[in-house]
Amino acid sequence: MEASQKHFIAAEKSVLDCEKNLTALANLEENTCFIQSVGKNRWLISSKEKPAIQIGVVIDETTGTVTRINWRQIFE
């Protein structure tokens, strides 16, 4: 259970890092996420780390602010 918790925390940290740097992905030293556009400034960010976490975000066109709109754990 302790190992699972560590993996879950690592997955959350990776999607948080990608979320914070979504508008400047080229600046990331290592991309630890899968990033997919779903249209109209909305993006899905999924961790490569298992257990996988997926978040939905929207980018404000005028300010560049990234806002998380949902979150889920991906089960395979």
PDB file of C-alpha atoms in Angstrom:
ATOM      1  CA  MET A   1       0.000   0.000   0.000  1.00  0.00           C
ATOM      2  CA  GLU A   2       2.897   2.341   0.788  1.00  0.00           C
ATOM      3  CA  ALA A   3       4.446   1.713  -2.632  1.00  0.00           C
ATOM      4  CA  SER A   4       1.109   2.385  -4.355  1.00  0.00           C
ATOM      5  CA  GLN A   5       0.783   5.667  -2.487  1.00  0.00           C
ATOM      6  CA  LYS A   6       4.269   6.736  -3.608  1.00  0.00           C
ATOM      7  CA  HIS A   7       3.424   5.930  -7.250  1.00  0.00           C
ATOM      8  CA  PHE A   8       0.144   7.830  -6.982  1.00  0.00           C
ATOM      9  CA  ILE A   9       1.919  10.897  -5.543  1.00  0.00           C
ATOM     10  CA  ALA A  10       4.556  10.720  -8.298  1.00  0.00           C
ATOM     11  CA  ALA A  11       1.820  10.554 -10.958  1.00  0.00           C
ATOM     12  CA  GLU A  12       0.062  13.596  -9.473  1.00  0.00           C
ATOM     13  CA  LYS A  13       3.340  15.528  -9.382  1.00  0.00           C
ATOM     14  CA  SER A  14       4.021  14.763 -13.040  1.00  0.00           C
ATOM     15  CA  VAL A  15       0.583  15.949 -14.239  1.00  0.00           C
ATOM     16  CA  LEU A  16       0.862  19.031 -12.011  1.00  0.00           C
ATOM     17  CA  ASP A  17       4.236  19.861 -13.570  1.00  0.00           C
ATOM     18  CA  CYS A  18       2.809  19.452 -17.077  1.00  0.00           C
ATOM     19  CA  GLU A  19      -0.241  21.524 -16.106  1.00  0.00           C
ATOM     20  CA  LYS A  20       1.918  24.371 -14.785  1.00  0.00           C
ATOM     21  CA  ASN A  21       4.078  24.337 -17.907  1.00  0.00           C
ATOM     22  CA  LEU A  22       1.428  23.588 -20.528  1.00  0.00           C
ATOM     23  CA  THR A  23       2.005  26.844 -22.377  1.00  0.00           C
ATOM     24  CA  ALA A  24       5.791  26.324 -22.308  1.00  0.00           C
ATOM     25  CA  LEU A  25       6.246  22.581 -22.830  1.00  0.00           C
ATOM     26  CA  ALA A  26       9.482  23.159 -24.718  1.00  0.00           C
ATOM     27  CA  ASN A  27      11.025  24.344 -21.428  1.00  0.00           C
ATOM     28  CA  LEU A  28      10.430  21.015 -19.677  1.00  0.00           C
ATOM     29  CA  GLU A  29      13.582  18.945 -19.318  1.00  0.00           C
ATOM     30  CA  GLU A  30      11.575  15.732 -19.453  1.00  0.00           C
ATOM     31  CA  ASN A  31       7.955  15.329 -20.504  1.00  0.00           C
ATOM     32  CA  THR A  32       6.393  12.849 -18.072  1.00  0.00           C
ATOM     33  CA  CYS A  33       2.874  13.210 -19.487  1.00  0.00           C
ATOM     34  CA  PHE A  34       0.749  12.444 -22.487  1.00  0.00           C
ATOM     35  CA  ILE A  35      -0.911  15.659 -23.673  1.00  0.00           C
ATOM     36  CA  GLN A  36      -3.888  15.685 -26.021  1.00  0.00           C
ATOM     37  CA  SER A  37      -5.865  18.618 -27.397  1.00  0.00           C
ATOM     38  CA  VAL A  38      -9.635  18.176 -27.183  1.00  0.00           C
ATOM     39  CA  GLY A  39     -10.453  21.491 -28.869  1.00  0.00           C
ATOM     40  CA  LYS A  40     -11.449  25.013 -27.833  1.00  0.00           C
ATOM     41  CA  ASN A  41      -8.393  25.536 -25.592  1.00  0.00           C
ATOM     42  CA  ARG A  42      -9.113  22.326 -23.667  1.00  0.00           C
ATOM     43  CA  TRP A  43      -6.459  19.720 -23.035  1.00  0.00           C
ATOM     44  CA  LEU A  44      -6.221  16.278 -21.450  1.00  0.00           C
ATOM     45  CA  ILE A  45      -3.024  15.583 -19.543  1.00  0.00           C
ATOM     46  CA  SER A  46      -2.292  11.997 -18.479  1.00  0.00           C
ATOM     47  CA  SER A  47       0.637  10.784 -16.444  1.00  0.00           C
ATOM     48  CA  LYS A  48       2.931   8.142 -17.895  1.00  0.00           C
ATOM     49  CA  GLU A  49       3.454   6.903 -14.339  1.00  0.00           C
ATOM     50  CA  LYS A  50       1.177   4.084 -13.167  1.00  0.00           C
ATOM     51  CA  PRO A  51      -1.357   4.359 -11.630  1.00  0.00           C
ATOM     52  CA  ALA A  52      -2.242   6.905 -14.277  1.00  0.00           C
ATOM     53  CA  ILE A  53      -3.954  10.174 -13.474  1.00  0.00           C
ATOM     54  CA  GLN A  54      -5.734  12.224 -16.117  1.00  0.00           C
ATOM     55  CA  ILE A  55      -6.754  15.853 -15.743  1.00  0.00           C
ATOM     56  CA  GLY A  56      -8.751  18.119 -18.000  1.00  0.00           C
ATOM     57  CA  VAL A  57      -7.623  21.720 -18.257  1.00  0.00           C
ATOM     58  CA  VAL A  58      -8.686  24.832 -20.116  1.00  0.00           C
ATOM     59  CA  ILE A  59      -6.356  27.653 -21.137  1.00  0.00           C
ATOM     60  CA  ASP A  60      -7.646  31.236 -21.023  1.00  0.00           C
ATOM     61  CA  GLU A  61      -6.696  32.778 -24.380  1.00  0.00           C
ATOM     62  CA  THR A  62      -6.172  36.292 -23.053  1.00  0.00           C
ATOM     63  CA  THR A  63      -4.194  35.565 -19.876  1.00  0.00           C
ATOM     64  CA  GLY A  64      -2.670  32.168 -20.636  1.00  0.00           C
ATOM     65  CA  THR A  65      -3.966  30.910 -17.292  1.00  0.00           C
ATOM     66  CA  VAL A  66      -4.405  27.140 -17.073  1.00  0.00           C
ATOM     67  CA  THR A  67      -7.375  25.963 -14.999  1.00  0.00           C
ATOM     68  CA  ARG A  68      -8.032  22.356 -13.991  1.00  0.00           C
ATOM     69  CA  ILE A  69     -11.631  21.406 -14.749  1.00  0.00           C
ATOM     70  CA  ASN A  70     -11.626  17.710 -13.806  1.00  0.00           C
ATOM     71  CA  TRP A  71      -9.506  14.863 -12.505  1.00  0.00           C
ATOM     72  CA  ARG A  72      -9.683  11.074 -12.626  1.00  0.00           C
ATOM     73  CA  GLN A  73      -7.623   7.995 -12.065  1.00  0.00           C
ATOM     74  CA  ILE A  74      -7.287   5.788 -15.125  1.00  0.00           C
ATOM     75  CA  PHE A  75      -7.755   2.090 -14.513  1.00  0.00           C
ATOM     76  CA  GLU A  76      -6.598  -0.464 -17.048  1.00  0.00           C
TER      77      GLU A  76
END
